[in-house]
XYZ file of C-alpha atoms in Angstrom:
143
model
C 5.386 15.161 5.060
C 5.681 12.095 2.351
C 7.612 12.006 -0.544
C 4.659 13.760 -3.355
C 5.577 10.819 -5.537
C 4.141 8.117 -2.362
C 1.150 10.160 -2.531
C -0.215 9.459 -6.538
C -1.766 6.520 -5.912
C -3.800 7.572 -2.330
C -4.759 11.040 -4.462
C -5.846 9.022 -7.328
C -7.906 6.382 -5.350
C -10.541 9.616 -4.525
C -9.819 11.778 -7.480
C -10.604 8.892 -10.217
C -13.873 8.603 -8.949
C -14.692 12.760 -8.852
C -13.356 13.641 -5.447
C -12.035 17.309 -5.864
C -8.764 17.450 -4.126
C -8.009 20.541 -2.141
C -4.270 21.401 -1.740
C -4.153 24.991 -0.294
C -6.149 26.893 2.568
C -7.124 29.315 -0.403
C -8.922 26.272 -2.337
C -10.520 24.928 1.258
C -11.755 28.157 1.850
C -13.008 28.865 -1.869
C -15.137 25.327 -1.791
C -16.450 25.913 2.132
C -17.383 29.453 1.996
C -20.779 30.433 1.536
C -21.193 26.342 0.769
C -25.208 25.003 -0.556
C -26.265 22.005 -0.309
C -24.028 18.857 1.015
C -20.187 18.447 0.798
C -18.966 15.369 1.485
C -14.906 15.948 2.849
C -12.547 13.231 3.349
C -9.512 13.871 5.275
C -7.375 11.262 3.527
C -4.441 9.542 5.079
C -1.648 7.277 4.742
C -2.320 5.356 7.101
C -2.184 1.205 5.841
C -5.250 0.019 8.109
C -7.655 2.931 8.509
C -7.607 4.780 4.937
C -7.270 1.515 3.370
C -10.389 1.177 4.595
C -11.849 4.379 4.451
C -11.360 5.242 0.635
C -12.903 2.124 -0.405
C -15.656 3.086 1.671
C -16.267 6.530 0.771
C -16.093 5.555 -2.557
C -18.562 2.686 -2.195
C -21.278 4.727 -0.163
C -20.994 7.398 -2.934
C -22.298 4.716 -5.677
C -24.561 2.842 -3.829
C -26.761 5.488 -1.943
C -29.244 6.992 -4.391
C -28.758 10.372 -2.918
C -25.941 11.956 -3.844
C -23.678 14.914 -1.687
C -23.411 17.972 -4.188
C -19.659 18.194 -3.824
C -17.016 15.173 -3.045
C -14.190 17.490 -1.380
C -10.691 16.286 0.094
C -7.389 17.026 1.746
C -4.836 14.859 2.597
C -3.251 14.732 5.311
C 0.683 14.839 5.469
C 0.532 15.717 1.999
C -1.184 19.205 1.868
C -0.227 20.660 5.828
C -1.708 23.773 5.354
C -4.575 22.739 3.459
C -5.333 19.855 5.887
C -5.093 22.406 8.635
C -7.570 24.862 6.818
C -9.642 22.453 6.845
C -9.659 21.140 10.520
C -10.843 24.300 11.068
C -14.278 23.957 9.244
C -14.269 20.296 11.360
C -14.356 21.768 15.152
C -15.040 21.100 17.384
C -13.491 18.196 16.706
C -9.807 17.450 17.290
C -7.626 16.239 14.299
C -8.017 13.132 13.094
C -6.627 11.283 9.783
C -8.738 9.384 7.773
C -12.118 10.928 9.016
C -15.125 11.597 6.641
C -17.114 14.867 7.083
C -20.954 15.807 5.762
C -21.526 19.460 5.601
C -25.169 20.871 4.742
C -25.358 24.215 4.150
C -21.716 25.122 5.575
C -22.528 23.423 8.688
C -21.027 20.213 9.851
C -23.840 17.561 10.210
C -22.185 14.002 10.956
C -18.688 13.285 11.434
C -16.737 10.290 11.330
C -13.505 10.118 13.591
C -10.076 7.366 13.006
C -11.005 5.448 16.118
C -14.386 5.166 14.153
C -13.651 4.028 11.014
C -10.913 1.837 12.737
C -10.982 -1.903 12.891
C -14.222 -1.791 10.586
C -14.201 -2.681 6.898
C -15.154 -0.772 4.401
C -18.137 -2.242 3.429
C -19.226 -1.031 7.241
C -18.225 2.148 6.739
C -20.325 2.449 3.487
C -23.325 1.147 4.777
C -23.083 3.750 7.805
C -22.401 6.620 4.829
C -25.472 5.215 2.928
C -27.536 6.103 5.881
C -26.022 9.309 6.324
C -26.537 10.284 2.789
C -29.910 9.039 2.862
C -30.859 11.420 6.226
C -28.977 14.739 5.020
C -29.025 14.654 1.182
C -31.767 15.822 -1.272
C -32.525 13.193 -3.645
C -31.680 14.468 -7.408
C -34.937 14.990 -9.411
C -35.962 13.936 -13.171
């Protein structure tokens, strides 16, 4: 666990732009259960390299695709344990893995994006690949 105060910034960087942070396994469960349409989950991390790369990318596939995921959902990772945890269970059957990025449609979990993934690639690389996977699983927003 980090010192809360450590945290503010990392929280922020996903919360300023209308990420809904989930911080106990009642919450994950609340927003997963019985879940419509897309959720887009970000397992956010401390880690300098990958999540430095992985917010900025999340956030920059969210405002460039022109389909949009119907919730922006995330945990973080040596910051919310049990939460985190909750939510690894919603993300088998993969194993954990800080930063990763998760689509859901419908409660079921359609493309997922791993650390060794999202490692060594920038973050305009991981918002082009989000773009596309916005574009294949999300319903574009009518007039």
């Amino acid at each position: 666990m980090y010192p809360p105060h450590l945290l503010v910034p990392m929280r922020e960087d996903l919360t300023s732009v209308g990420f809904q942070e989930l911080t106990t396994p009642a919450e994950v469960d609340s927003a997963m259960t019985d879940q419509k349409g897309t959720a887009l989950v970000i397992v956010n991390s401390v880690c300098g390299c990958a999540a430095g790369a992985a917010r900025p990318g999340v956030k920059a596939a969210v405002a460039a695709s022109p389909v949009k995921p119907d919730q922006l959902l995330t945990v973080f990772a040596g910051g919310d344990p049990e939460a985190t945890a909750r939510m690894r269970e919603y993300l088998l059957p993969y194993p954990p893995s800080s930063p990763s990025i998760a689509l859901f449609k419908d409660g079921e979990l359609v493309h997922f994006v791993e650390r060794h993934h999202i490692e060594g690639r920038s973050a305009q690389m991981i918002a082009q690949h989000l773009v596309m996977v916005l574009d294949e699983f999300c319903t574009p927003a009518t007039a």
